XYZ file of C-alpha atoms in Angstrom:
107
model
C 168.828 141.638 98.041
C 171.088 139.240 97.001
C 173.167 137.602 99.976
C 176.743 138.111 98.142
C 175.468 142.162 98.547
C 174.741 142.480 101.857
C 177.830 144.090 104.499
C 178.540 143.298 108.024
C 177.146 146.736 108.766
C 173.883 145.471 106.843
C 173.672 142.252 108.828
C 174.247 143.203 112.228
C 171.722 146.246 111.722
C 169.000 143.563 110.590
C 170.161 141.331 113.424
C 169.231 143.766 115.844
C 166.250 145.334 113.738
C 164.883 142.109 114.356
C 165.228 141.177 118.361
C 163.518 144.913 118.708
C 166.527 146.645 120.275
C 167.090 148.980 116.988
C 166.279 152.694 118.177
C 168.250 154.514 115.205
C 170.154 153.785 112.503
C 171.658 156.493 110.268
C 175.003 158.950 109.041
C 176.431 161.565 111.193
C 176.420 165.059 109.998
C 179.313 166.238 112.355
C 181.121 165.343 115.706
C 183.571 165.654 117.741
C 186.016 163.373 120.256
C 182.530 162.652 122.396
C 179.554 163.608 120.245
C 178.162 162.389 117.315
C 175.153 164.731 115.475
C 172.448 163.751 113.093
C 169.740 166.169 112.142
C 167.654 162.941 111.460
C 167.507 161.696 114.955
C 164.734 163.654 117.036
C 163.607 163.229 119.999
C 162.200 165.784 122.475
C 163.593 164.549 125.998
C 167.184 165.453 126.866
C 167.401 162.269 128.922
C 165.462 159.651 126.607
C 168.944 158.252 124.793
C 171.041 158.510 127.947
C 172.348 155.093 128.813
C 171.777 153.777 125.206
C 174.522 151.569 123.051
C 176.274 153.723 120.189
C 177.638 151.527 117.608
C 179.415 153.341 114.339
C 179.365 150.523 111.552
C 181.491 152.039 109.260
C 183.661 155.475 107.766
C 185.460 157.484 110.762
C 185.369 155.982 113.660
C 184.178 152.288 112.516
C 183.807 150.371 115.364
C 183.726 152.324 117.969
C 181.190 151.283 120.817
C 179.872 153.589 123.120
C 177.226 154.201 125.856
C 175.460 158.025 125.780
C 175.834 160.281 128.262
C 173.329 163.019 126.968
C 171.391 163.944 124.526
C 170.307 167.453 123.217
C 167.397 167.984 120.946
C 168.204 171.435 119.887
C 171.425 170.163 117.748
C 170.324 166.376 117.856
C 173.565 165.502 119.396
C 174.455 162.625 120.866
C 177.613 162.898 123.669
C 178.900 159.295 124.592
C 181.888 158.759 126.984
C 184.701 157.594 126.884
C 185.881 159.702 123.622
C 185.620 158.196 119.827
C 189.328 157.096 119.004
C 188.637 159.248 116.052
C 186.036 162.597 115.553
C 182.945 161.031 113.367
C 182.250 162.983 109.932
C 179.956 162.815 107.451
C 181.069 159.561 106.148
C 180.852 157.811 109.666
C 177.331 155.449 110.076
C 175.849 154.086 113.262
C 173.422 151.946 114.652
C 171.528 153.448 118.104
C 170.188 150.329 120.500
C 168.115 150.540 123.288
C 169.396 149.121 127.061
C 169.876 146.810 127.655
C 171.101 145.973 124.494
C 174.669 145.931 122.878
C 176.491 145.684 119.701
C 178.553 143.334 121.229
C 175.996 140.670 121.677
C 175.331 140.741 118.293
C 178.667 141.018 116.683
């Protein structure tokens, strides 16, 4: 990929693809003022994202930074607190990191 083509979204998600702290990167497929779901992102454990940095990188919502709360596997959603400062759609993208990493660092 030519480096005239790549985004800041691109960058920063290769950034942190690279130190190791990339859990998730993806769209949302609905959400609301303190969730954010994606039928991509599965995981078993209700607790196993709590505490992780939510980064949207672009659409609704681009960045917002937040820390998870919860998770639920039935509806893969993802509820981070405090609220988005707008609801994420279906155009809204994100990066997931692990602690203790955040966007921030990066960015």
């Amino acid at each position: 990929m030519a480096i005239g083509t790549l985004t800041r979204a691109a960058i920063l998600e290769q950034a942190i693809r690279m130190v190791g702290a990339l859990e998730a990167a993806g769209t949302a497929d609905a959400g609301a003022a303190t969730t954010l779901d994606d039928n991509i992102l599965t995981h078993p454990d209700a607790d196993q994202l709590k505490d992780y940095n939510l980064y949207l990188t672009g659409g609704t919502g681009d960045g917002n930074d937040r820390i998870a709360s919860a998770f639920t596997p039935a509806s893969d959603r993802i509820t981070v607190s405090p609220s988005f400062s707008a609801t994420p759609d279906t155009t809204t993208t994100y990066i997931l990191l692990r602690p203790p990493w955040r966007a921030q660092s990066f960015i």
